[in-house]
Short mmCIF file of C-alpha atoms in Angstrom, two decimals:
data_model
loop_
_atom_site.label_atom_id
_atom_site.label_comp_id
_atom_site.label_asym_id
_atom_site.label_seq_id
_atom_site.Cartn_x
_atom_site.Cartn_y
_atom_site.Cartn_z
CA MET A 1 -53.23 -15.71 -33.59
CA ALA A 2 -56.77 -15.99 -35.35
CA ASP A 3 -58.67 -13.00 -35.56
CA ALA A 4 -61.65 -11.42 -35.14
CA HIS A 5 -62.75 -12.63 -38.16
CA SER A 6 -61.28 -15.97 -38.27
CA THR A 7 -64.86 -17.29 -37.83
CA LEU A 8 -68.01 -16.01 -39.26
CA VAL A 9 -71.17 -16.70 -36.98
CA ARG A 10 -74.91 -15.32 -38.27
CA VAL A 11 -77.88 -16.83 -38.03
CA GLU A 12 -79.50 -16.55 -41.78
CA GLY A 13 -82.61 -17.59 -41.76
CA ARG A 14 -83.64 -20.66 -39.75
CA ALA A 15 -80.12 -21.46 -39.63
CA GLY A 16 -77.09 -20.61 -37.09
CA ARG A 17 -74.31 -20.50 -39.59
CA ILE A 18 -70.36 -21.00 -38.39
CA THR A 19 -67.97 -20.02 -41.40
CA LEU A 20 -64.26 -21.07 -40.23
CA ASN A 21 -62.57 -17.90 -41.88
CA ARG A 22 -58.72 -18.56 -43.00
CA PRO A 23 -58.47 -19.83 -46.47
CA ASP A 24 -54.64 -18.99 -46.29
CA HIS A 25 -54.28 -21.44 -43.23
CA LEU A 26 -57.10 -23.94 -44.77
CA ASN A 27 -58.96 -22.35 -42.35
CA ALA A 28 -57.03 -24.46 -39.44
CA LEU A 29 -58.34 -23.53 -36.55
CA ALA A 30 -56.89 -21.46 -33.16
CA TYR A 31 -57.89 -21.64 -29.82
CA GLU A 32 -59.46 -18.65 -29.82
CA GLN A 33 -61.35 -19.80 -32.32
CA VAL A 34 -62.81 -22.91 -30.53
CA ALA A 35 -64.65 -20.48 -27.50
CA VAL A 36 -66.46 -18.60 -30.41
CA ILE A 37 -67.55 -21.39 -31.99
CA HIS A 38 -68.87 -22.90 -28.30
CA ASP A 39 -70.35 -19.47 -27.21
CA ALA A 40 -72.63 -19.65 -30.45
CA LEU A 41 -73.70 -22.80 -29.86
CA ASN A 42 -74.31 -22.46 -26.50
CA ARG A 43 -76.94 -19.59 -27.27
CA TRP A 44 -78.84 -21.06 -30.50
CA ALA A 45 -79.28 -24.52 -28.48
CA ALA A 46 -82.00 -21.68 -25.70
CA ASP A 47 -82.64 -19.48 -29.09
CA ASP A 48 -86.29 -21.25 -30.67
CA ALA A 49 -85.65 -18.92 -34.26
CA VAL A 50 -82.24 -21.08 -34.56
CA GLN A 51 -83.50 -24.22 -36.10
CA LEU A 52 -80.19 -26.18 -37.42
CA VAL A 53 -76.84 -25.09 -37.81
CA ILE A 54 -74.71 -25.25 -40.53
CA LEU A 55 -70.62 -25.24 -40.40
CA ASP A 56 -68.86 -24.68 -43.87
CA GLY A 57 -65.14 -23.21 -44.35
CA ALA A 58 -64.30 -19.92 -46.76
CA GLY A 59 -63.20 -20.40 -50.03
CA ASP A 60 -63.17 -23.86 -51.74
CA ARG A 61 -59.53 -25.35 -50.50
CA ALA A 62 -60.89 -27.42 -47.10
CA LEU A 63 -63.18 -27.11 -44.11
CA CYS A 64 -60.56 -27.25 -41.96
CA ALA A 65 -56.91 -28.80 -42.67
CA GLY A 66 -56.66 -29.59 -38.44
CA GLY A 67 -55.65 -27.47 -35.23
CA ASP A 68 -52.66 -24.60 -35.71
CA VAL A 69 -50.37 -27.57 -34.35
CA VAL A 70 -47.65 -24.70 -35.54
CA ALA A 71 -48.95 -22.53 -32.24
CA LEU A 72 -48.63 -25.02 -30.13
CA TYR A 73 -45.48 -25.65 -31.56
CA HIS A 74 -43.94 -22.51 -30.28
CA ALA A 75 -45.78 -22.14 -26.89
CA ARG A 76 -43.57 -24.66 -25.75
CA ASP A 77 -40.60 -22.20 -24.23
CA ASP A 78 -42.62 -19.78 -22.70
CA GLU A 79 -44.28 -21.96 -19.88
CA SER A 80 -47.17 -22.00 -20.82
CA ASP A 81 -50.49 -24.63 -20.12
CA LEU A 82 -51.81 -23.43 -23.76
CA ALA A 83 -51.99 -26.82 -25.64
CA ALA A 84 -53.32 -28.83 -22.37
CA ARG A 85 -56.00 -25.11 -22.99
CA PHE A 86 -56.54 -25.58 -26.89
CA TRP A 87 -56.95 -29.35 -25.98
CA ARG A 88 -59.40 -29.34 -23.01
CA GLU A 89 -61.90 -27.06 -25.08
CA GLU A 90 -61.57 -28.30 -27.74
CA TYR A 91 -62.44 -31.85 -26.83
CA ALA A 92 -65.70 -30.25 -24.22
CA LEU A 93 -66.51 -28.59 -28.52
CA ASN A 94 -66.70 -31.79 -29.76
CA SER A 95 -69.06 -33.43 -27.20
CA ALA A 96 -70.83 -30.23 -27.65
CA ILE A 97 -71.35 -31.31 -31.45
CA HIS A 98 -71.60 -34.95 -30.64
CA ARG A 99 -74.71 -34.55 -28.31
CA TYR A 100 -76.39 -30.90 -29.88
CA PRO A 101 -80.44 -30.74 -29.26
CA LYS A 102 -80.66 -29.52 -33.05
CA PRO A 103 -79.68 -31.02 -36.46
CA PHE A 104 -75.95 -29.68 -37.30
CA VAL A 105 -74.80 -29.54 -40.27
CA SER A 106 -71.62 -30.31 -41.63
CA ILE A 107 -70.01 -28.95 -45.04
CA MET A 108 -67.34 -31.58 -45.71
CA ASP A 109 -65.81 -29.90 -48.54
CA GLY A 110 -62.25 -30.02 -49.62
CA ILE A 111 -59.39 -31.06 -46.54
CA VAL A 112 -61.14 -32.06 -43.38
CA MET A 113 -58.14 -33.39 -41.15
CA GLY A 114 -57.06 -33.45 -37.21
CA GLY A 115 -59.81 -31.22 -35.38
CA GLY A 116 -61.59 -30.45 -38.74
CA ILE A 117 -62.86 -34.05 -37.69
CA GLY A 118 -63.73 -33.09 -34.80
CA LEU A 119 -65.82 -29.91 -35.67
CA SER A 120 -67.83 -31.75 -38.30
CA ALA A 121 -67.33 -35.66 -38.41
CA HIS A 122 -69.51 -35.78 -34.43
CA SER A 123 -72.35 -34.10 -36.08
CA SER A 124 -76.03 -35.29 -37.36
CA HIS A 125 -74.97 -33.89 -40.51
CA ARG A 126 -72.32 -35.07 -42.36
CA ILE A 127 -72.10 -33.97 -46.19
CA VAL A 128 -69.22 -34.93 -48.47
CA THR A 129 -68.39 -33.53 -51.75
CA GLU A 130 -66.33 -34.74 -54.22
CA ARG A 131 -63.42 -32.18 -52.88
CA SER A 132 -63.03 -33.61 -50.13
CA LYS A 133 -60.52 -35.48 -48.79
CA LEU A 134 -60.51 -36.53 -44.88
CA ALA A 135 -58.00 -38.00 -43.08
CA MET A 136 -56.81 -38.46 -39.00
CA PRO A 137 -53.04 -38.25 -40.15
CA GLU A 138 -51.42 -37.35 -36.18
CA THR A 139 -49.35 -40.28 -36.45
CA THR A 140 -46.81 -38.37 -39.11
CA ILE A 141 -46.43 -35.25 -36.47
CA GLY A 142 -45.90 -37.66 -33.43
CA LEU A 143 -49.63 -37.77 -32.14
CA ILE A 144 -52.60 -40.18 -31.85
CA PRO A 145 -55.66 -39.46 -33.85
CA ASP A 146 -57.63 -37.11 -31.54
CA VAL A 147 -60.78 -35.35 -31.12
CA GLY A 148 -63.25 -37.98 -30.94
CA GLY A 149 -60.95 -39.71 -33.58
CA THR A 150 -59.95 -42.63 -31.53
CA TRP A 151 -63.77 -43.26 -31.01
CA LEU A 152 -64.82 -42.72 -35.39
CA LEU A 153 -61.46 -45.42 -35.96
CA ALA A 154 -63.13 -47.72 -33.47
CA ASN A 155 -66.51 -47.50 -34.99
CA ALA A 156 -65.40 -48.17 -38.93
CA PRO A 157 -65.91 -51.53 -39.99
CA GLY A 158 -63.90 -54.27 -39.29
CA GLY A 159 -60.21 -53.00 -39.40
CA MET A 160 -60.52 -50.25 -42.20
CA GLY A 161 -60.58 -48.14 -38.65
CA LEU A 162 -56.53 -48.85 -37.19
CA TYR A 163 -55.68 -49.40 -40.96
CA LEU A 164 -56.73 -45.59 -41.39
CA GLY A 165 -55.31 -44.17 -38.12
CA LEU A 166 -52.06 -46.45 -38.26
CA LEU A 167 -51.24 -44.72 -41.94
CA GLY A 168 -53.26 -41.68 -42.18
CA GLU A 169 -54.82 -42.40 -45.19
CA ARG A 170 -57.57 -39.88 -46.90
CA MET A 171 -60.25 -40.75 -47.45
CA GLY A 172 -62.42 -39.45 -50.62
CA ALA A 173 -66.06 -39.45 -49.75
CA ALA A 174 -67.50 -43.17 -51.04
CA ASP A 175 -64.89 -43.96 -48.63
CA ALA A 176 -65.21 -41.44 -46.01
CA ILE A 177 -69.17 -42.38 -46.05
CA TYR A 178 -68.75 -46.06 -46.03
CA ALA A 179 -65.70 -45.66 -42.99
CA GLY A 180 -68.49 -43.96 -40.85
CA PHE A 181 -66.88 -40.04 -41.29
CA ALA A 182 -69.27 -38.88 -43.34
CA ASP A 183 -73.42 -39.36 -44.51
CA SER A 184 -73.90 -37.87 -47.76
CA HIS A 185 -72.20 -37.02 -50.96
CA VAL A 186 -73.51 -33.24 -52.46
CA ALA A 187 -71.94 -32.02 -55.72
CA SER A 188 -69.65 -28.74 -54.39
CA THR A 189 -71.52 -26.83 -57.55
CA GLU A 190 -75.15 -28.03 -55.54
CA LEU A 191 -74.03 -26.70 -51.87
CA PRO A 192 -74.75 -22.93 -52.83
CA ALA A 193 -78.76 -24.17 -53.69
CA LEU A 194 -78.81 -26.33 -50.52
CA ILE A 195 -78.07 -23.98 -48.27
CA GLY A 196 -80.10 -21.55 -49.38
CA GLU A 197 -82.91 -24.69 -49.38
CA LEU A 198 -81.86 -25.46 -45.23
CA THR A 199 -81.08 -21.51 -44.38
CA ALA A 200 -85.13 -20.57 -45.82
CA ALA A 201 -88.28 -20.49 -43.02
CA ASP A 202 -90.24 -22.50 -44.80
CA GLY A 203 -87.68 -25.56 -45.67
CA ASP A 204 -88.88 -28.74 -45.28
CA PRO A 205 -86.48 -31.36 -43.04
CA VAL A 206 -82.95 -31.16 -42.58
CA GLY A 207 -82.60 -34.55 -43.96
CA ALA A 208 -85.65 -34.36 -45.95
CA THR A 209 -83.53 -31.84 -47.57
CA ILE A 210 -80.34 -33.36 -47.92
CA ALA A 211 -81.92 -35.94 -49.37
CA GLU A 212 -82.86 -34.37 -52.54
CA TYR A 213 -79.70 -33.06 -53.60
CA ALA A 214 -77.70 -36.25 -52.49
CA SER A 215 -76.09 -37.95 -55.33
CA ALA A 216 -73.74 -41.18 -55.82
CA PRO A 217 -69.62 -40.67 -55.03
CA ALA A 218 -66.70 -41.34 -57.51
CA PRO A 219 -66.34 -45.21 -56.54
CA ALA A 220 -64.29 -45.94 -52.91
CA LEU A 221 -60.52 -46.91 -53.00
CA HIS A 222 -60.12 -48.02 -49.57
CA ALA A 223 -63.46 -49.74 -49.18
CA THR A 224 -62.38 -52.10 -51.78
CA ARG A 225 -59.53 -53.59 -49.69
CA GLN A 226 -61.98 -54.36 -46.70
CA ASP A 227 -61.30 -57.98 -47.00
CA SER A 228 -57.11 -57.83 -47.29
CA ILE A 229 -57.61 -54.99 -44.43
CA ASP A 230 -59.21 -57.30 -42.18
CA ARG A 231 -56.84 -60.00 -42.75
CA VAL A 232 -53.91 -57.68 -41.57
CA PHE A 233 -55.24 -55.53 -38.56
CA ALA A 234 -57.00 -58.65 -36.98
CA GLY A 235 -55.70 -59.58 -33.52
CA GLU A 236 -54.80 -57.49 -31.09
CA ASN A 237 -51.00 -57.90 -30.84
CA LEU A 238 -49.56 -54.45 -32.86
CA ASP A 239 -46.42 -56.77 -34.13
CA ASP A 240 -48.44 -59.53 -35.25
CA VAL A 241 -49.85 -56.84 -37.83
CA ILE A 242 -46.37 -55.36 -39.03
CA GLY A 243 -45.86 -59.66 -39.15
CA ASN A 244 -49.11 -59.33 -41.20
CA LEU A 245 -47.55 -56.64 -43.87
CA SER A 246 -44.17 -59.15 -44.75
CA ALA A 247 -46.27 -62.28 -44.59
CA ALA A 248 -46.01 -64.46 -47.59
CA ASN A 249 -49.61 -64.39 -48.26
CA ALA A 250 -50.11 -60.42 -47.79
CA PRO A 251 -52.23 -57.75 -49.62
CA ASP A 252 -50.42 -55.90 -52.88
CA TRP A 253 -50.41 -52.60 -50.65
CA ALA A 254 -48.43 -53.96 -47.76
CA GLN A 255 -44.89 -52.51 -49.27
CA TRP A 256 -46.73 -49.37 -49.58
CA ALA A 257 -48.09 -49.76 -45.50
CA THR A 258 -44.81 -51.13 -44.31
CA GLU A 259 -42.78 -48.25 -45.86
CA THR A 260 -45.27 -45.31 -44.42
CA LEU A 261 -44.95 -46.97 -41.28
CA GLU A 262 -41.57 -46.77 -41.38
CA LYS A 263 -41.60 -43.17 -41.69
CA LYS A 264 -44.24 -42.43 -38.74
CA SER A 265 -43.50 -41.66 -35.28
CA ALA A 266 -43.08 -45.66 -33.62
CA LEU A 267 -45.15 -44.57 -30.78
CA ALA A 268 -48.00 -42.62 -31.94
CA VAL A 269 -48.39 -46.10 -34.24
CA ALA A 270 -48.39 -47.82 -31.21
CA LEU A 271 -50.09 -46.04 -28.98
CA THR A 272 -53.12 -45.10 -31.77
CA PHE A 273 -52.97 -49.14 -31.91
CA ASP A 274 -53.66 -49.34 -28.10
CA ALA A 275 -56.19 -46.24 -28.17
CA VAL A 276 -58.27 -47.87 -31.30
CA HIS A 277 -58.38 -50.78 -28.89
CA GLU A 278 -59.34 -49.00 -26.78
CA ALA A 279 -61.87 -46.63 -27.41
CA ARG A 280 -63.85 -50.42 -28.84
CA ARG A 281 -63.97 -50.79 -25.29
CA LEU A 282 -65.38 -47.33 -23.97
CA GLY A 283 -69.17 -46.91 -24.25
CA SER A 284 -69.06 -43.68 -24.80
CA LEU A 285 -66.98 -40.53 -27.48
CA GLU A 286 -66.55 -38.46 -23.73
CA ALA A 287 -64.32 -41.91 -22.50
CA SER A 288 -61.94 -42.05 -25.26
CA LEU A 289 -62.24 -38.43 -25.94
CA LYS A 290 -60.76 -39.03 -21.92
CA ASN A 291 -58.61 -41.51 -23.22
CA GLU A 292 -57.33 -39.63 -26.04
CA TYR A 293 -56.90 -36.01 -23.52
CA ARG A 294 -54.07 -38.59 -21.56
CA LEU A 295 -51.84 -39.22 -24.72
CA VAL A 296 -51.56 -36.27 -26.44
CA ASN A 297 -50.77 -33.91 -23.12
CA ARG A 298 -47.93 -37.12 -22.59
CA LEU A 299 -47.09 -36.68 -26.30
CA TYR A 300 -46.24 -33.11 -25.84
CA GLU A 301 -44.79 -33.20 -22.45
CA GLY A 302 -42.40 -35.65 -23.90
CA GLY A 303 -41.58 -33.89 -27.21
CA GLU A 304 -42.64 -36.28 -29.50
CA PHE A 305 -45.15 -34.39 -30.63
CA LEU A 306 -43.14 -30.85 -31.17
CA GLU A 307 -40.69 -33.16 -32.99
CA GLY A 308 -42.53 -34.26 -35.38
CA VAL A 309 -44.09 -30.66 -36.11
CA ARG A 310 -40.82 -28.78 -36.28
CA ALA A 311 -39.59 -31.52 -38.85
CA LEU A 312 -43.05 -31.34 -40.71
CA LEU A 313 -44.42 -28.04 -40.50
CA VAL A 314 -41.88 -25.60 -38.77
CA ASP A 315 -38.07 -26.84 -39.92
CA LYS A 316 -39.68 -28.60 -42.45
CA ASP A 317 -36.01 -30.92 -43.10
CA LYS A 318 -39.19 -33.65 -42.66
CA GLN A 319 -36.00 -36.00 -40.72
CA PRO A 320 -37.58 -36.17 -37.38
CA LYS A 321 -36.05 -37.48 -34.54
CA TRP A 322 -38.84 -39.93 -33.45
CA GLN A 323 -37.76 -41.67 -30.00
CA TYR A 324 -37.53 -44.90 -30.61
CA ALA A 325 -36.88 -47.00 -34.24
CA SER A 326 -39.29 -49.18 -34.30
CA THR A 327 -42.10 -49.78 -32.67
CA SER A 328 -40.74 -53.22 -30.88
CA ASP A 329 -37.89 -51.11 -29.48
CA ILE A 330 -41.21 -49.64 -26.84
CA PRO A 331 -41.42 -51.14 -23.52
CA ASN A 332 -44.54 -52.14 -22.66
CA GLU A 333 -44.61 -50.28 -19.21
CA VAL A 334 -43.80 -47.21 -21.63
CA ARG A 335 -47.15 -47.84 -23.79
CA ILE A 336 -48.94 -48.53 -20.46
CA SER A 337 -48.16 -45.12 -19.05
CA TYR A 338 -49.13 -43.01 -21.27
CA ALA A 339 -52.72 -44.07 -20.90
CA ALA A 340 -52.78 -43.86 -17.11
CA PRO A 341 -54.66 -41.17 -15.80
CA LEU A 342 -53.75 -37.55 -14.74
CA GLN A 343 -53.46 -35.74 -11.34
CA ASN A 344 -57.14 -35.58 -11.05
CA ARG A 345 -56.99 -31.51 -11.47
CA GLU A 346 -55.76 -32.18 -14.84
CA GLU A 347 -58.26 -35.45 -15.90
CA LEU A 348 -60.57 -34.44 -19.21
CA ASN A 349 -63.93 -35.13 -17.70
CA LEU A 350 -67.18 -34.62 -20.16
CA SER A 351 -69.88 -36.54 -18.64
CA PRO A 352 -72.33 -37.34 -21.30
CA PRO A 353 -75.74 -34.64 -21.39
CA ASN A 354 -78.92 -36.65 -21.94
CA ALA A 355 -79.17 -36.15 -26.00
CA ALA A 356 -81.52 -34.48 -27.40
#
C-alpha cells in the first residue's frame, strides 16, 4: 500500500506539479495514488493560477514502471474487487489526462511501462530523454496492453503497433517519438533548467519552451525495420502473422520474434492482436479503454494474469503455466467471449467530454 508521501502534489510558480515518489519500486502506480492525482487535476483545472501541469518521477531510474500488479495479485483471495476498482479509476484518469484543458507536460525519463504509459503518453507534451525506455510488455504477464495502450498501438505507423504490443519491445527516445508515444527529446541534464522555465510565472508558452531545450535523440532501432514489420504484421489473421515469421523471406529478426512470442501468454497475444485491430476501428481513446476494461477483468478472473504475475514477479520461477500452448489452440469463440459486453453495472462508460 502506498503511503501519504507516495505522490508529491504541489504548485510551483504557474505549474501544478505531480511527482510519483516510490523510487524503490520504480515509481509503480498504486491504487491509492490514482485518486490523489485525479483530485489534483480536478482542482487545478478550475484554478486560473495554475497554467500547466508537470508530471515526473522521483529518482533517475523511472517515471513509472507500471501499475502495482503484485498488489492486485495478493488481493485475489480476499474477495476484494481491488483489481476492477483500480482499472476503472485508472482508466478514468487516463481519459482525464488525454482531455485535460491545460498543457500537461510528462517527463518520461527512465523506465516508462504499462500504467506509466497511461499517465504520460496521453498528455499534450511528452518528453523523453536518452535514459527513456518505454514499453507495453503486458503479454509477458498474461495481460493485454491497457491504459489506452491499444489506442496508441493502433495509431502507430503501419504494423509497428502490433510489433510493439505483441512482443512487448522497449523503445528508446527516437522510437518512442516515431511510434507516437512521445513528442520531444531533451537531455536528462537539461531537465532541471527546463522545469525551472516551465514553472516561471513569466515563462514563454509551453511548446516554445520545450522546443528551446529539445535535441535530436540517438538513432532509432525499430523504425528502421518498418518495411519488414509491415510485411510480417499485415493482414487481419494472427495465424498469417505467425506464418510470416517462419516464411522463407522472413526478416533477420523473425527468429528472435518467434522465440519471444513462444514465451508469452498465447491468450494475451491473441487478445492483444484483436484489441489493436478493434482500436483501429473505434473512434476514441475512451472506446478503446472500454474494450480493454472487458479484457483485463476477464484475464484476471480467468487466472491468466494472476499466473503471469505469480511466475514473473511473486514466485519468480519464470515458468508460467499458460492456458494455451499456442495461439492456434485458442477457439475463436473464446477470443470473442473475452471482448463481449460485461453486465451493465460493470461496463466502463467514459463519455469523452468536450476537449478544451
